[in-house]
JSON list of C-alpha atoms in Angstrom, two decimals:
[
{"chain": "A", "resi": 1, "resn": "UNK", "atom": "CA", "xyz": [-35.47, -32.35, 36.55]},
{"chain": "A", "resi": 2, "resn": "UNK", "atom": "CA", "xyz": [-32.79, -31.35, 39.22]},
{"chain": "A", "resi": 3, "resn": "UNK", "atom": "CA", "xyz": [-33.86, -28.93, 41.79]},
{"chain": "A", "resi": 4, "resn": "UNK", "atom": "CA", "xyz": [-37.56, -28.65, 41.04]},
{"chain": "A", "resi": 5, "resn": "UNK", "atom": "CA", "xyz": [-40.11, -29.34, 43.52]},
{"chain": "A", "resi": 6, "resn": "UNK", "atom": "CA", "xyz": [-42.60, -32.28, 42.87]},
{"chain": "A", "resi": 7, "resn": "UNK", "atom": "CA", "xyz": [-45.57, -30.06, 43.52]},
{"chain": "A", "resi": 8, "resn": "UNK", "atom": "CA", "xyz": [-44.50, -27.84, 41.12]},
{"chain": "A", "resi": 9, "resn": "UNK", "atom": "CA", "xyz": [-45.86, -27.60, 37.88]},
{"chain": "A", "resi": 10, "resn": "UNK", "atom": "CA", "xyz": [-42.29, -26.21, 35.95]},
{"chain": "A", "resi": 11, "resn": "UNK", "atom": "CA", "xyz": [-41.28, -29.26, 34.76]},
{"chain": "A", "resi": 12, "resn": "UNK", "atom": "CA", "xyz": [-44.30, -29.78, 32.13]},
{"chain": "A", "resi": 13, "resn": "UNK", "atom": "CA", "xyz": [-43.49, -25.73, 31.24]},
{"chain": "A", "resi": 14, "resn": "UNK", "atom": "CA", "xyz": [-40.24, -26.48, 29.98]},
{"chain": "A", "resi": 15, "resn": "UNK", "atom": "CA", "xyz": [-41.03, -29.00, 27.08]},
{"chain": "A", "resi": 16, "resn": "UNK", "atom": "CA", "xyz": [-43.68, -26.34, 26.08]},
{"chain": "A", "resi": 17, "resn": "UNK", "atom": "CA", "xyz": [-40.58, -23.73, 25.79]},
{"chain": "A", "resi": 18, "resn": "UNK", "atom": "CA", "xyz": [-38.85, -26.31, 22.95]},
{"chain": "A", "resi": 19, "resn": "UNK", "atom": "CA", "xyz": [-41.41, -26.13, 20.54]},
{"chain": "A", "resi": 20, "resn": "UNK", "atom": "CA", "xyz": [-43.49, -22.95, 21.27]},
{"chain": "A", "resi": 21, "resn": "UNK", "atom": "CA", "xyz": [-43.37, -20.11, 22.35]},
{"chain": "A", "resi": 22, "resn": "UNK", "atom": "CA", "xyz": [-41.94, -19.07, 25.21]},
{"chain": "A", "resi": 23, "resn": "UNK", "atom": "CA", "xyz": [-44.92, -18.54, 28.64]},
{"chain": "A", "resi": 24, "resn": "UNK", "atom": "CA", "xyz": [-45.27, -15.43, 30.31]},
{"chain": "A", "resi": 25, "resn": "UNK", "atom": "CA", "xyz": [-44.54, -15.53, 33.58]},
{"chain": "A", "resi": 26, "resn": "UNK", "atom": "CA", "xyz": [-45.82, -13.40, 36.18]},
{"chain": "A", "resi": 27, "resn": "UNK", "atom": "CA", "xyz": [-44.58, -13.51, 39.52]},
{"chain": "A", "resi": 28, "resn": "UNK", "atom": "CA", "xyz": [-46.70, -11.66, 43.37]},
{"chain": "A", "resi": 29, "resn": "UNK", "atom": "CA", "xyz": [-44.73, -12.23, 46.09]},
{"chain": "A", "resi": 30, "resn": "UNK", "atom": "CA", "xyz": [-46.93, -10.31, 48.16]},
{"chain": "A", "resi": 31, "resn": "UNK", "atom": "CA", "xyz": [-49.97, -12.73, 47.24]},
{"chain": "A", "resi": 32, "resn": "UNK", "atom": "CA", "xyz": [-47.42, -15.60, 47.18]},
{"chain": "A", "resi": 33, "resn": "UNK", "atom": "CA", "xyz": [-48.59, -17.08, 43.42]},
{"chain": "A", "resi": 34, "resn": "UNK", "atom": "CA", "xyz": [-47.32, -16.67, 40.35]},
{"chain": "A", "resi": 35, "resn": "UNK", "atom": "CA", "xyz": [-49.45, -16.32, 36.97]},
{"chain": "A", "resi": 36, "resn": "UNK", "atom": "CA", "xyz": [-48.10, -18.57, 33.88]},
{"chain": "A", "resi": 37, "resn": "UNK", "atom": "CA", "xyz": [-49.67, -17.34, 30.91]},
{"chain": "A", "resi": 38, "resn": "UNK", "atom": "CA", "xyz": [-48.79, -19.36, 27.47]},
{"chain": "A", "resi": 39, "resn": "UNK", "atom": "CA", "xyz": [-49.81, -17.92, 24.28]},
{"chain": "A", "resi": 40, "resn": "UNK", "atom": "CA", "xyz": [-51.00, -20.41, 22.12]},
{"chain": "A", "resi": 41, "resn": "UNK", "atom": "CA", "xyz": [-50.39, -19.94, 18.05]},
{"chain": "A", "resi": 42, "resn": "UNK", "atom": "CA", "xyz": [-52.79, -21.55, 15.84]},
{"chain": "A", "resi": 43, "resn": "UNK", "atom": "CA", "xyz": [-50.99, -23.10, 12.62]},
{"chain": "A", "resi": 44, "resn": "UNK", "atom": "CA", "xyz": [-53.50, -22.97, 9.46]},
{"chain": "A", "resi": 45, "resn": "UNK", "atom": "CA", "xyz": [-54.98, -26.02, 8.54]},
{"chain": "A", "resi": 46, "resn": "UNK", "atom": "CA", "xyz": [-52.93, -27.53, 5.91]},
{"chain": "A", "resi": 47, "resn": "UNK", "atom": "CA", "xyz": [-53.91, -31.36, 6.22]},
{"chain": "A", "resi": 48, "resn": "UNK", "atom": "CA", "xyz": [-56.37, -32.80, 3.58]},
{"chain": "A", "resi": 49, "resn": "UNK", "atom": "CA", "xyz": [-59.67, -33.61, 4.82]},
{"chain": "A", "resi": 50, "resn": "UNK", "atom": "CA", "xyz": [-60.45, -37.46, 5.17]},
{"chain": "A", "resi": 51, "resn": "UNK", "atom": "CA", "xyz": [-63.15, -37.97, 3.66]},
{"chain": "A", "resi": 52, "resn": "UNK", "atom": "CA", "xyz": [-64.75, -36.30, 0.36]},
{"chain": "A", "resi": 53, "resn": "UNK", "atom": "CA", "xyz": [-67.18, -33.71, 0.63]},
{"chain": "A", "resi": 54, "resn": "UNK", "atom": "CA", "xyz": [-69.61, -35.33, -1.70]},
{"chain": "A", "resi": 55, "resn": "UNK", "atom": "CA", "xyz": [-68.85, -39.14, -1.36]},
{"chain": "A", "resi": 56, "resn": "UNK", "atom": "CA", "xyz": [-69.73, -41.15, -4.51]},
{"chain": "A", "resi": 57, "resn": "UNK", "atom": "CA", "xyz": [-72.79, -43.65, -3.89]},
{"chain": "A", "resi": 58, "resn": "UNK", "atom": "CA", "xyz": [-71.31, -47.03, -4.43]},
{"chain": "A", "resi": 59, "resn": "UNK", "atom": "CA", "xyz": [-72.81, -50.03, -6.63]},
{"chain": "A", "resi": 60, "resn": "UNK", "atom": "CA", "xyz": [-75.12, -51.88, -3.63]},
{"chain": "A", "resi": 61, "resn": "UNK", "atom": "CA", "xyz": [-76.34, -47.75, -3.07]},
{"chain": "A", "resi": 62, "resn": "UNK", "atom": "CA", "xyz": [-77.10, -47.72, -6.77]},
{"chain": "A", "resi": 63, "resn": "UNK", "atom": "CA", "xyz": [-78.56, -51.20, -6.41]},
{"chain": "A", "resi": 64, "resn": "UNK", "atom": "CA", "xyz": [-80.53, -50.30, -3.59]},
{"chain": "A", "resi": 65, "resn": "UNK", "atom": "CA", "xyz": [-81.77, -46.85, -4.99]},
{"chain": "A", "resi": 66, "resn": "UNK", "atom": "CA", "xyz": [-83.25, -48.73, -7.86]},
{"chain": "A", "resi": 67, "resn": "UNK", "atom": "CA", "xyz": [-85.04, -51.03, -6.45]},
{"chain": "A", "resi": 68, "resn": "UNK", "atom": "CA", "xyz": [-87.01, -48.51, -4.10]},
{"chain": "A", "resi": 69, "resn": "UNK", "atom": "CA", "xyz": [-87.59, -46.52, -7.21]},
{"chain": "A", "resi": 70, "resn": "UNK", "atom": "CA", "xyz": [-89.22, -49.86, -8.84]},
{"chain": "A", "resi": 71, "resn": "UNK", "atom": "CA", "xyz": [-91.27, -50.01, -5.29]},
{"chain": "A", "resi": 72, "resn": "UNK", "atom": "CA", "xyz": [-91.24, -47.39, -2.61]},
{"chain": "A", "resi": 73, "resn": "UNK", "atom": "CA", "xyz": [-93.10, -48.98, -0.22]},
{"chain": "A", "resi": 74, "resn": "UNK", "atom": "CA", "xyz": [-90.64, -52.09, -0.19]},
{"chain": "A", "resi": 75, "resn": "UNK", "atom": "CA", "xyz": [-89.61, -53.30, 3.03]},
{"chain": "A", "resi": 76, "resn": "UNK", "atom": "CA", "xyz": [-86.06, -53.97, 4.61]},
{"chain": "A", "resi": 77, "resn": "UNK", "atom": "CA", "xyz": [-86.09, -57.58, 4.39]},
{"chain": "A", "resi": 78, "resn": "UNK", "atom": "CA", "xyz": [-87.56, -57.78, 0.68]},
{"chain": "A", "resi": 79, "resn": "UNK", "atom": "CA", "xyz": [-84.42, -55.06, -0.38]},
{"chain": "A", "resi": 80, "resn": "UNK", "atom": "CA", "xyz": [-81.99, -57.43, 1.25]},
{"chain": "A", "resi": 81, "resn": "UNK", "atom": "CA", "xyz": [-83.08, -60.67, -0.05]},
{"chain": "A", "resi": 82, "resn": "UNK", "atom": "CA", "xyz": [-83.25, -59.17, -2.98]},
{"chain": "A", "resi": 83, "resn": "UNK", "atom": "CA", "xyz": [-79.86, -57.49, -3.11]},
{"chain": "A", "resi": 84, "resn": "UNK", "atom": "CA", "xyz": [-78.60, -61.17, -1.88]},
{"chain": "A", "resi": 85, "resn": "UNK", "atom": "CA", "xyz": [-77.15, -59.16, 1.35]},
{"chain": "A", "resi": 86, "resn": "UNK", "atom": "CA", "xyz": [-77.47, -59.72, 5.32]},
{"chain": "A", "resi": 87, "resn": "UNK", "atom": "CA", "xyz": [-79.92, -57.03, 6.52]},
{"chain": "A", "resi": 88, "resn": "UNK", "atom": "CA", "xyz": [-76.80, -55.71, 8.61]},
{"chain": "A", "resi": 89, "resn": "UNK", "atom": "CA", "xyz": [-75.13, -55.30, 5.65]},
{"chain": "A", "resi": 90, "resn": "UNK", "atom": "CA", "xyz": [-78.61, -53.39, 3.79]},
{"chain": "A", "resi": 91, "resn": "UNK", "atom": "CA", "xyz": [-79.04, -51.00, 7.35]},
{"chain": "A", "resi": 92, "resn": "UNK", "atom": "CA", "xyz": [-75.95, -49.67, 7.04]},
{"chain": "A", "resi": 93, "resn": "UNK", "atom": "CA", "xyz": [-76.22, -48.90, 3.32]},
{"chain": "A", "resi": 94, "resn": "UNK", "atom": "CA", "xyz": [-79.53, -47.52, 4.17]},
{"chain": "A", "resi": 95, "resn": "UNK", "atom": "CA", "xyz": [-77.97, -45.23, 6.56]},
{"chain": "A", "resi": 96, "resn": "UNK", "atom": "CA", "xyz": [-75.38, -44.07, 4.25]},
{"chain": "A", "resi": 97, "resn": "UNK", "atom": "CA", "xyz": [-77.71, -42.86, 2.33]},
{"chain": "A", "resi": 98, "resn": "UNK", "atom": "CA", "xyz": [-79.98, -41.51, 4.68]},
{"chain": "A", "resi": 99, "resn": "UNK", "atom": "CA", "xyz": [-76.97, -39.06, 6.01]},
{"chain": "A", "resi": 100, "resn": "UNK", "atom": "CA", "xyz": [-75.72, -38.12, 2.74]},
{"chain": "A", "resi": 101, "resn": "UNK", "atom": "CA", "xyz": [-79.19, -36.71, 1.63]},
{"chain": "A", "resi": 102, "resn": "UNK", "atom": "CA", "xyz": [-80.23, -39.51, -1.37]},
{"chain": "A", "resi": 103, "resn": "UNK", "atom": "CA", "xyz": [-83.04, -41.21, 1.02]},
{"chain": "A", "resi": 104, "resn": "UNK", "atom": "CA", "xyz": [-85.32, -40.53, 3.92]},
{"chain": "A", "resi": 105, "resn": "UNK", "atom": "CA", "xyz": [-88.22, -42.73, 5.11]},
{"chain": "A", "resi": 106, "resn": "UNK", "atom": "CA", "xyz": [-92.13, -41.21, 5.34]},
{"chain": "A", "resi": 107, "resn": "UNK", "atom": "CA", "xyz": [-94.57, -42.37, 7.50]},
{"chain": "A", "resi": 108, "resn": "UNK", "atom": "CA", "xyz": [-94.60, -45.42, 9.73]},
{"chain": "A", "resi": 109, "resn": "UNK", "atom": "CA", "xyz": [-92.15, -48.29, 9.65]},
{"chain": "A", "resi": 110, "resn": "UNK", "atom": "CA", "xyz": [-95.16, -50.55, 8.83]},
{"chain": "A", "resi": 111, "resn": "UNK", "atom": "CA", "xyz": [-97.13, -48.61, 6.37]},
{"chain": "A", "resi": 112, "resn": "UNK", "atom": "CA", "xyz": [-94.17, -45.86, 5.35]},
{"chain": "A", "resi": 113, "resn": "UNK", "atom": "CA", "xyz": [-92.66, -45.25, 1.83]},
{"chain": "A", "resi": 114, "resn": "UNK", "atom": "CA", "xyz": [-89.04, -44.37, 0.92]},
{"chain": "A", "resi": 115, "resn": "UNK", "atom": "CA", "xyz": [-88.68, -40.90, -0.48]},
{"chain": "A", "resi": 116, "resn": "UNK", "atom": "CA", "xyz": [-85.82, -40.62, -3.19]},
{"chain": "A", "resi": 117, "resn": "UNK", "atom": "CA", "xyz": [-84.50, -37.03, -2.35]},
{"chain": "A", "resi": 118, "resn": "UNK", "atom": "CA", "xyz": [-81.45, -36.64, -5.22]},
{"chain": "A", "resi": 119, "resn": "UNK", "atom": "CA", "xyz": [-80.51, -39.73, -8.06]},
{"chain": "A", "resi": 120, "resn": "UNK", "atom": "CA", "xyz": [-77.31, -40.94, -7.97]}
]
């Protein structure tokens, strides 16, 4: 950018002025700074969002729902052996769940019970 100075801040202005609108510039000689004002306009929000509202439990979260309902006091590693999954695998099934409202856990992690909050 010919003729600007490097201290400036014009030159990052100017590709703002391609695509929207046009700053308001305010100059004060007597207080030696001038005021750039850019009016931002907000485009509605036509882009799908990512991920469905009310995201269908898959078959291990149907698998896994059914087998606390047989037993609600069974314990991680008992629900992973017997889904024949890594207890990674089961936790983060288990939290699935637990954000999307079907589960939540009462009382200790020793002595607790699931609680089945909707069916699937």
């Amino acid at each position: 950018m010919k003729g600007e100075a490097k201290t400036t801040n014009f030159k990052l202005t100017r590709p703002v002025e391609k695509h929207w609108v046009r700053p308001e510039l305010l100059e004060q000689p007597e207080l030696m700074q001038v005021k750039l004002t850019l009016h931002i306009q907000n485009e509605p929000a036509t882009e799908p969002v990512n991920e469905p509202v009310n995201e269908p439990v898959s078959k291990r979260q149907q698998a896994v729902l059914s087998a606390m309902k047989q037993n609600l006091s069974i314990t991680r590693e008992i629900l992973a052996s017997k889904l024949n999954v890594l207890l990674a695998t089961l936790k983060r099934e288990l939290s699935s769940l637990r954000q999307n409202g079907y589960i939540a856990r009462s009382g200790s992690d020793k002595n607790g019970q699931w609680v089945i909050l909707k069916n699937s």
